[in-house]
mmCIF file of C-alpha atoms in Angstrom:
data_model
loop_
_atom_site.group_PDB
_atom_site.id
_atom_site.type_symbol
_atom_site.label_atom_id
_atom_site.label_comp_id
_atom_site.label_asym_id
_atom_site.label_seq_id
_atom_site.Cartn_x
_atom_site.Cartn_y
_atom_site.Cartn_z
ATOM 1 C CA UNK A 19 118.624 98.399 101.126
ATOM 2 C CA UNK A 20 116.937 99.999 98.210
ATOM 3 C CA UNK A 21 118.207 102.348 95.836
ATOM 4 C CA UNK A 22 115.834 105.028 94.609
ATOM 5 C CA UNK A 23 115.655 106.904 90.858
ATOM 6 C CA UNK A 24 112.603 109.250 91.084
ATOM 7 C CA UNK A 25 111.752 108.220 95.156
ATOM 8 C CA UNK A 26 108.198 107.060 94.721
ATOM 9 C CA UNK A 27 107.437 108.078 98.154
ATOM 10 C CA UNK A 28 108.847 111.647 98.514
ATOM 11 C CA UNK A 29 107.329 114.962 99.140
ATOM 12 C CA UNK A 30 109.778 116.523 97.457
ATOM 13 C CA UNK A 31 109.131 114.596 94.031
ATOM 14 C CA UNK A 32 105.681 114.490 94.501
ATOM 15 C CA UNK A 33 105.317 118.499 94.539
ATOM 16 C CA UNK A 34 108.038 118.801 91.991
ATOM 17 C CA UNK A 35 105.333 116.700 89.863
ATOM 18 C CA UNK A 36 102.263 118.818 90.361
ATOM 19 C CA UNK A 37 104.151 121.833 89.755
ATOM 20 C CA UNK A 38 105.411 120.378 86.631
ATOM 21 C CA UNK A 39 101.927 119.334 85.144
ATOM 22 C CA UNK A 40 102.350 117.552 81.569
ATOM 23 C CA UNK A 41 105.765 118.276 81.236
ATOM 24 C CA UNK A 42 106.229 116.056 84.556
ATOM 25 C CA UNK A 43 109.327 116.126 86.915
ATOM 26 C CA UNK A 44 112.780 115.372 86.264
ATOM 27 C CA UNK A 45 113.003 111.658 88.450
ATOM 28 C CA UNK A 46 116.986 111.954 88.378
ATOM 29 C CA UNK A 47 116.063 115.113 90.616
ATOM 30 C CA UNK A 48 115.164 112.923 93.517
ATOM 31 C CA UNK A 49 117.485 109.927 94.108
ATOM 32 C CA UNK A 50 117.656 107.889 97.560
ATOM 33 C CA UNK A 51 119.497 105.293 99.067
ATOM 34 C CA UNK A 52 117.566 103.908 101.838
ATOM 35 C CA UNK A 53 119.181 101.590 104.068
ATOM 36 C CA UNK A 54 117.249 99.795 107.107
ATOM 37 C CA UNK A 55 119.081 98.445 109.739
ATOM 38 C CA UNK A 56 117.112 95.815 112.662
ATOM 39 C CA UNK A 57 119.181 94.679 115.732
ATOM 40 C CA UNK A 58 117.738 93.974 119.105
ATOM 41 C CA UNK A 59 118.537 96.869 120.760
ATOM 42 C CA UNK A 60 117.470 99.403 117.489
ATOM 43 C CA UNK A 61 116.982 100.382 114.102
ATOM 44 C CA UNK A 62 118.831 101.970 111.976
ATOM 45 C CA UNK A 63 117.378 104.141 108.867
ATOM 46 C CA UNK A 64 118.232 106.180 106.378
ATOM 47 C CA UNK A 65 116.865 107.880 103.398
ATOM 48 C CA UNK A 66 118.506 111.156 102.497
ATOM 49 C CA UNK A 67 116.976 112.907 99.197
ATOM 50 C CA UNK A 68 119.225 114.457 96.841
ATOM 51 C CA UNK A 69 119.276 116.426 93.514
ATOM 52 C CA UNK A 70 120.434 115.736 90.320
ATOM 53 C CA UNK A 71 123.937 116.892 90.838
ATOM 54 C CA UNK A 72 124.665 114.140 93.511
ATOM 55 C CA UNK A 73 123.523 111.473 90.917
ATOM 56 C CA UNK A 74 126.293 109.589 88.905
ATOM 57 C CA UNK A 75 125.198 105.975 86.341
ATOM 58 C CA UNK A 76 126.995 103.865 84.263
ATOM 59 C CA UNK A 77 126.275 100.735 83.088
ATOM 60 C CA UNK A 78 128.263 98.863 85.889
ATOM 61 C CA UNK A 79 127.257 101.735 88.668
ATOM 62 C CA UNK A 80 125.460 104.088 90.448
ATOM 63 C CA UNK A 81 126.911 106.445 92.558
ATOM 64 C CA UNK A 82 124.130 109.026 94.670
ATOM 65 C CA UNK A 83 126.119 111.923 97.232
ATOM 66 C CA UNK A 84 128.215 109.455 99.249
ATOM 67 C CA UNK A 85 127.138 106.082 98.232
ATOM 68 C CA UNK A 86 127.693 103.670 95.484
ATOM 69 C CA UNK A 87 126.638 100.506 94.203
ATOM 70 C CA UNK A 88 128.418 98.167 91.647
ATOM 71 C CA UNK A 89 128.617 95.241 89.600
ATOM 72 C CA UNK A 90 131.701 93.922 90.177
ATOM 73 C CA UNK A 91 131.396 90.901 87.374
ATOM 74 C CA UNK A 92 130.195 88.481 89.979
ATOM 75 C CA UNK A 93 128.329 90.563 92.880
ATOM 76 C CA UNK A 94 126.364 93.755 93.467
ATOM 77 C CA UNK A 95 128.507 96.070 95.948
ATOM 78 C CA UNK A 96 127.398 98.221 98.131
ATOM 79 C CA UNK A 97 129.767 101.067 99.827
ATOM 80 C CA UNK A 98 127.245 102.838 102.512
ATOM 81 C CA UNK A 99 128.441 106.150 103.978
ATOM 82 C CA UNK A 100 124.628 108.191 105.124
ATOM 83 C CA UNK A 101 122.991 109.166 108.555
ATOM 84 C CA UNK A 102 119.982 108.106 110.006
ATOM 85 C CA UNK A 103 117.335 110.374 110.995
ATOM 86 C CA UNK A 104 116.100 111.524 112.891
ATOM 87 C CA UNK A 105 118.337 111.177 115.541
ATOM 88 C CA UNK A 106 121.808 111.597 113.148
ATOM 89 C CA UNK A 107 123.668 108.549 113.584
ATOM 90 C CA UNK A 108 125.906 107.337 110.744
ATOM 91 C CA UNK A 109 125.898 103.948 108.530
ATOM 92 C CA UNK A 110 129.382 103.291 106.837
ATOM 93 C CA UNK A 111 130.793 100.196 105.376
ATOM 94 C CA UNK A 112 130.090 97.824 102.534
ATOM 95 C CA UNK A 113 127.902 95.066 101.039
ATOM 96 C CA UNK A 114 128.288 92.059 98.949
ATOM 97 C CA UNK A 115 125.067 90.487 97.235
ATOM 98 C CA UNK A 116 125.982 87.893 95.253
ATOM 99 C CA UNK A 117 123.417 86.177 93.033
ATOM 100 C CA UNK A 118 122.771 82.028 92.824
ATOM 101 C CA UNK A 119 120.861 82.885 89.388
ATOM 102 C CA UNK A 120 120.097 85.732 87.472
ATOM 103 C CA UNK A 121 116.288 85.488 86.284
ATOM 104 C CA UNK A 122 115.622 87.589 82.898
ATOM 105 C CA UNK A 123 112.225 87.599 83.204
ATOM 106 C CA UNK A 124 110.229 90.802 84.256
ATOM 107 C CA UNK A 125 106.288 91.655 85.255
ATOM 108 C CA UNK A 126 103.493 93.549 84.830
ATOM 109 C CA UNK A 127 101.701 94.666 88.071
ATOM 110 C CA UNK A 128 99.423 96.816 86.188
ATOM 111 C CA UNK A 129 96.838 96.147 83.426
ATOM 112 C CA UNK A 130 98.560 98.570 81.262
ATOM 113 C CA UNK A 131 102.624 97.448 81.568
ATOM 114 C CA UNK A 132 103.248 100.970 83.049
ATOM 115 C CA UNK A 133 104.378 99.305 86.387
ATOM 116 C CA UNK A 134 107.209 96.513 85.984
ATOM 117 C CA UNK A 135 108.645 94.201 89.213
ATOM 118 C CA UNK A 136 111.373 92.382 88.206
ATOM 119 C CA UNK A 137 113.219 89.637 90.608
ATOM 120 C CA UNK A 138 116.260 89.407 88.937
ATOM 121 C CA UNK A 139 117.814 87.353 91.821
ATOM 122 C CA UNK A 140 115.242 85.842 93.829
ATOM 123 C CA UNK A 141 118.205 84.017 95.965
ATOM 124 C CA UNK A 142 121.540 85.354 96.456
ATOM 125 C CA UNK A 143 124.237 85.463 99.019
ATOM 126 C CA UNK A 144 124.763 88.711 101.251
ATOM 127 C CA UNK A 145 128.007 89.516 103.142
ATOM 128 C CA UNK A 146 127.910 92.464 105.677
ATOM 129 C CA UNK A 147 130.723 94.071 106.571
ATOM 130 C CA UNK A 148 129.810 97.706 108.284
ATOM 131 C CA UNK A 149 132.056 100.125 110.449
ATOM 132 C CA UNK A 150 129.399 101.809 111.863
ATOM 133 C CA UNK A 151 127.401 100.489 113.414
ATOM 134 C CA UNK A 152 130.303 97.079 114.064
ATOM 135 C CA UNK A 153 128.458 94.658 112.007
ATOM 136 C CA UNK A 154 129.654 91.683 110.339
ATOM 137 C CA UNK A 155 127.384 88.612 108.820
ATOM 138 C CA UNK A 156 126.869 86.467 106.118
ATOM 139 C CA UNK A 157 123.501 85.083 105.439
ATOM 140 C CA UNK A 158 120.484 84.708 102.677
ATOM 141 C CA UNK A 159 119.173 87.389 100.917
ATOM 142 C CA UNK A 160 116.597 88.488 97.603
ATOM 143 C CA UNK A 161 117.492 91.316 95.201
ATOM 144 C CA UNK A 162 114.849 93.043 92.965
ATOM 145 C CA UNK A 163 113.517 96.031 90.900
ATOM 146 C CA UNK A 164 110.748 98.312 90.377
ATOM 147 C CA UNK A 165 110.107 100.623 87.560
ATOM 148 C CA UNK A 166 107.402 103.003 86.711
ATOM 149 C CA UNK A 167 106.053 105.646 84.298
ATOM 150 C CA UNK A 168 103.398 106.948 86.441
ATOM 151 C CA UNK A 169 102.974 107.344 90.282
ATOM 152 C CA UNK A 170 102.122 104.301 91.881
ATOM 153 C CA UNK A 171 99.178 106.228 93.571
ATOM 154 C CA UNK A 172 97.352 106.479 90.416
ATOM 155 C CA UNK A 173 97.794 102.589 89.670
ATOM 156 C CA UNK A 174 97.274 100.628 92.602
ATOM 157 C CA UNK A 175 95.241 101.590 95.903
ATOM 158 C CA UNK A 176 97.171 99.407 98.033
ATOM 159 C CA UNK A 177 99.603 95.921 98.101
ATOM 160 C CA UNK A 178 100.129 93.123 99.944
ATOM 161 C CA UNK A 179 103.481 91.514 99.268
ATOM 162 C CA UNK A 180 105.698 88.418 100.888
ATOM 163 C CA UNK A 181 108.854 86.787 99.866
ATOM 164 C CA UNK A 182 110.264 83.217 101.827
ATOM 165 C CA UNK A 183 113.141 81.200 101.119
ATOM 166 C CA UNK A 184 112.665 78.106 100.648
ATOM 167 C CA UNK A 185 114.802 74.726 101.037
ATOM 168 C CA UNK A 186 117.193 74.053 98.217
ATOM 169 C CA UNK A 187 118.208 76.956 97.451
ATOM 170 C CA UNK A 188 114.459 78.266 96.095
ATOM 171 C CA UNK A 189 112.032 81.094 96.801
ATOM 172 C CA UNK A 190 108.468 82.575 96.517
ATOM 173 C CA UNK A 191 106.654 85.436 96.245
ATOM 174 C CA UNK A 192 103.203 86.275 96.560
ATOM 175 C CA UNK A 193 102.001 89.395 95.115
ATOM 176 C CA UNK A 194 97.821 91.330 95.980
ATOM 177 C CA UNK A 195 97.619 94.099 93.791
ATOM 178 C CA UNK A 196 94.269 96.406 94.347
ATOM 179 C CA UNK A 197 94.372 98.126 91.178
ATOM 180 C CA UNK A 198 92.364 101.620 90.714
ATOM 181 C CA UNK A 199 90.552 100.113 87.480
ATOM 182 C CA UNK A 200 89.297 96.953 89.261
ATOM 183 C CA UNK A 201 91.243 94.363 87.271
ATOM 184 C CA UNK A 202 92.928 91.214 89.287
ATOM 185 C CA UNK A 203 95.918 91.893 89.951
ATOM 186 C CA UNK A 204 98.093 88.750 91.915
ATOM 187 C CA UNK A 205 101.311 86.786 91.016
ATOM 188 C CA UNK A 206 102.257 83.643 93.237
ATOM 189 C CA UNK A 207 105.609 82.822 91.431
ATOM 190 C CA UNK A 208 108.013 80.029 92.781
ATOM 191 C CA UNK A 209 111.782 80.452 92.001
ATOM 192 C CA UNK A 210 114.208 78.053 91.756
ATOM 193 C CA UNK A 211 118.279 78.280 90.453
ATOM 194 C CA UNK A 212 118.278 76.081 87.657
ATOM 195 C CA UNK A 213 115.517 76.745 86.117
ATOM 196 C CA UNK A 214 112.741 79.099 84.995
ATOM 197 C CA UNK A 215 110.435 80.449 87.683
ATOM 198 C CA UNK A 216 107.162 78.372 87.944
ATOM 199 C CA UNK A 217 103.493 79.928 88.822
ATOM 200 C CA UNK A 218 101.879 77.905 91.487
ATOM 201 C CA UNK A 219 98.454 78.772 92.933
ATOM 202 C CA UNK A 220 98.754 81.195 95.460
ATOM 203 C CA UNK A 221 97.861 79.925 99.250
ATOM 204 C CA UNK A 222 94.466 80.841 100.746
ATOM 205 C CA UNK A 223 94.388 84.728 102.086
ATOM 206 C CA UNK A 224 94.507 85.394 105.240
ATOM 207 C CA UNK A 225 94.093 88.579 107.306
ATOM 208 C CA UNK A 226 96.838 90.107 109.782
ATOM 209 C CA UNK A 227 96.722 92.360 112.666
ATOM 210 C CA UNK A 228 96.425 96.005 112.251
ATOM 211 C CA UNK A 229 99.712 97.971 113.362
ATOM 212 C CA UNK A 230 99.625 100.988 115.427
ATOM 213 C CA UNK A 231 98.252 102.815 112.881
ATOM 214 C CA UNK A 232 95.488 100.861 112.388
ATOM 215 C CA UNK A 233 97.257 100.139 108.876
ATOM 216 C CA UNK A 234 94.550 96.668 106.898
ATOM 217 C CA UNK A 235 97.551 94.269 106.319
ATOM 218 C CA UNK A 236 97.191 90.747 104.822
ATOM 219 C CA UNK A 237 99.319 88.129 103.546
ATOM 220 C CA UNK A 238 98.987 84.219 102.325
ATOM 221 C CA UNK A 239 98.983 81.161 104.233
ATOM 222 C CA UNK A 240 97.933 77.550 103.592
ATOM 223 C CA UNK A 241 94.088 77.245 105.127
ATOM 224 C CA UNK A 242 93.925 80.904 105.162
ATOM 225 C CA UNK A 243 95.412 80.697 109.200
ATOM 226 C CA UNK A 244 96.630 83.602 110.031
ATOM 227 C CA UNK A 245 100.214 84.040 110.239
ATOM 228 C CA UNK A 246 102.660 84.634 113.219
ATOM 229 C CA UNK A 247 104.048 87.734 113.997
ATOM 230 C CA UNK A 248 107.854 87.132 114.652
ATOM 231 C CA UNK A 249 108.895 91.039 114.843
ATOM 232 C CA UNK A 250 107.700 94.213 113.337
ATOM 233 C CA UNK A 251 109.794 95.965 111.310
ATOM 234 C CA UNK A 252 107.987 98.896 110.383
ATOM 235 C CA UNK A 253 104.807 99.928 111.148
ATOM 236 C CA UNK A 254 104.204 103.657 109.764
ATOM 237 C CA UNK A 255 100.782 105.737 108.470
ATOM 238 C CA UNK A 256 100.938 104.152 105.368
ATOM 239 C CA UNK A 257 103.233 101.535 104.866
ATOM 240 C CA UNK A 258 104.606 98.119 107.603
ATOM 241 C CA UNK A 259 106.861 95.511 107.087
ATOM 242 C CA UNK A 260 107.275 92.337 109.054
ATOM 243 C CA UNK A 261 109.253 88.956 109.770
ATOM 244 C CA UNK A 262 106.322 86.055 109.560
ATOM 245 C CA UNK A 263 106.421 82.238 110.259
ATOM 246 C CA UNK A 264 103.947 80.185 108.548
ATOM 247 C CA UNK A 265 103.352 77.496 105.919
ATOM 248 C CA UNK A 266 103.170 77.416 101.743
ATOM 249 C CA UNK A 267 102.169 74.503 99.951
ATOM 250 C CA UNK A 268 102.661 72.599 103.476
ATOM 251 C CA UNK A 269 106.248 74.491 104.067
ATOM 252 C CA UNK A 270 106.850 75.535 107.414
ATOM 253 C CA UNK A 271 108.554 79.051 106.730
ATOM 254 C CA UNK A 272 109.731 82.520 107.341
ATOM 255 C CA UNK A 273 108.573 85.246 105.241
ATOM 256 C CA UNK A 274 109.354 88.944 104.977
ATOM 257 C CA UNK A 275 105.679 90.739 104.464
ATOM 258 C CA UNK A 276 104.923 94.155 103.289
ATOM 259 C CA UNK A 277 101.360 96.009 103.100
ATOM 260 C CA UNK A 278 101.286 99.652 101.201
ATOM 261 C CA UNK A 279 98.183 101.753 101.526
ATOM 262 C CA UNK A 280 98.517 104.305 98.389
ATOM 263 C CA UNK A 281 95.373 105.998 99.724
ATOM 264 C CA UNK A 282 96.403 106.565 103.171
ATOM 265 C CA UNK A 283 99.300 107.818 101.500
ATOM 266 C CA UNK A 284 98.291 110.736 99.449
ATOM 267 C CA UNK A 285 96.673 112.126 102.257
ATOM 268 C CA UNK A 286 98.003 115.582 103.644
ATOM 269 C CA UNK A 287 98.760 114.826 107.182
ATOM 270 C CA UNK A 288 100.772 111.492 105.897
ATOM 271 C CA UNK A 289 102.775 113.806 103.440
ATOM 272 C CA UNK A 290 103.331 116.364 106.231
ATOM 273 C CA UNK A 291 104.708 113.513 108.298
ATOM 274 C CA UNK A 292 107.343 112.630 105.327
ATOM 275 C CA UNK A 293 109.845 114.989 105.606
ATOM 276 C CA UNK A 294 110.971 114.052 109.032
ATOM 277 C CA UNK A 295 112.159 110.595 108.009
ATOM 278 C CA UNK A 296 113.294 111.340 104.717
ATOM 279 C CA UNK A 297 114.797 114.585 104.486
ATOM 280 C CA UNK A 298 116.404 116.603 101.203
ATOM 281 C CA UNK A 299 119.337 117.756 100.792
ATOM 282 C CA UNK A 300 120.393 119.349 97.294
#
């Protein structure tokens, strides 16, 4: 579930920005919710652009078209009503994300500070409760933020990013940054909810399979073995996510990965491909 102010990766914005030149585009012009949805017998996505008009904020919520998310004084809350594409079927129902800590603390994943991550709940509580399609569970889940003041394109060539839970209630991420001016650019960052995150040396790199698109991905894992595969997620031109099982600082985990290729991503065939799984409507 991720919530979009100026979609980073839409055609739409990404013309309205060249148009615009210096002046640059209006990012409350192109506002997302994108929900993904993984059950054994489908997926489930959605990512329906919309226009400034559709956009509501106040400090407690954001509303976009038909969907909404809150702060309800204890828990972020999500009320879903979009279609997937590109065959329409529709998501409806709510979310409950409640954080075990709130973290303050925010990163730079950019020499400059123009491109801030922060993991403002690194371990929280999720309760799903959906109408369509019937889904109902409680289980673990990792709430974050991104925020930029330039394309990511012109920052960062590609990423390589994976989060685990850990025992006791803690979490880490591992962050590989390639950034366009050659400067390191990694965070290995454990999280715990009673006290302040902790940097711990990151485990030894280790190369993954290519998807279908023939997509570089890598991740961490102690020795540098490579990681197993539990399921692919995604696996698109320029961007996959997985479910990994390995092992970090000798914990035996599970790990949601992600690899971006910003390159692969400005090309025109990949931005010709856009449209059909995130479409606009005003």
């Amino acid at each position: 579930m991720i919530a979009f102010v100026g979609s980073v990766f839409s055609p739409y914005y990404a013309r309205a920005r060249r148009q615009a030149g210096a002046d640059g585009a209006d990012p409350c012009a192109h506002v997302a919710f994108n929900v993904s949805l993984y059950e054994p017998d489908g997926r489930w996505w959605t990512m329906t652009e919309r226009g400034a008009a559709a956009l509501r904020r106040s400090a407690t919520e954001l509303r976009i078209g038909p969907s909404a998310v809150r702060w309800d004084g204890t828990a972020l809350v999500f009320d879903l009503d979009e279609w997937t594409v590109p065959w329409p079927r529709r998501v409806r129902g709510r979310l409950r994300v409640r954080p075990l800590a709130l973290q303050p603390v925010d990163y730079a994943l950019d020499a400059r500070g123009r491109h801030r991550w922060w993991p403002m709940a690194p371990t929280a509580e999720i309760q799903v409760d959906l109408q369509q399609p019937a889904l109902r569970w409680r289980g673990r889940a990792y709430l974050d933020g991104n925020r930029g003041s330039e394309p990511l394109e012109d920052a960062f060539s590609s990423w390589h990013w994976a989060r685990a839970h850990l025992d006791g209630d803690r979490a880490m991420v591992v962050y590989d940054a390639q950034r366009r001016d050659g400067s390191p650019g990694g965070l290995s960052l454990r999280f715990h909810v009673d006290r302040a995150p902790e940097a711990v040396t990151a485990p030894a790199s280790c190369r993954l399979s290519d998807g279908s698109w023939h997509l570089v991905r890598a991740s961490r894992n102690d020795r540098g073995e490579p990681m197993r595969q539990i399921q692919a997620f995604e696996d698109g031109p320029f961007y996959t996510r997985a479910l990994l099982a390995g092992r970090w600082h000798g914990e035996p985990l599970l790990a949601v990965q992600e690899s971006l290729d910003l390159d692969r991503f400005v090309r025109p065939w990949v931005q010709g491909l856009l449209p059909f799984r995130m479409p606009r409507r005003a």
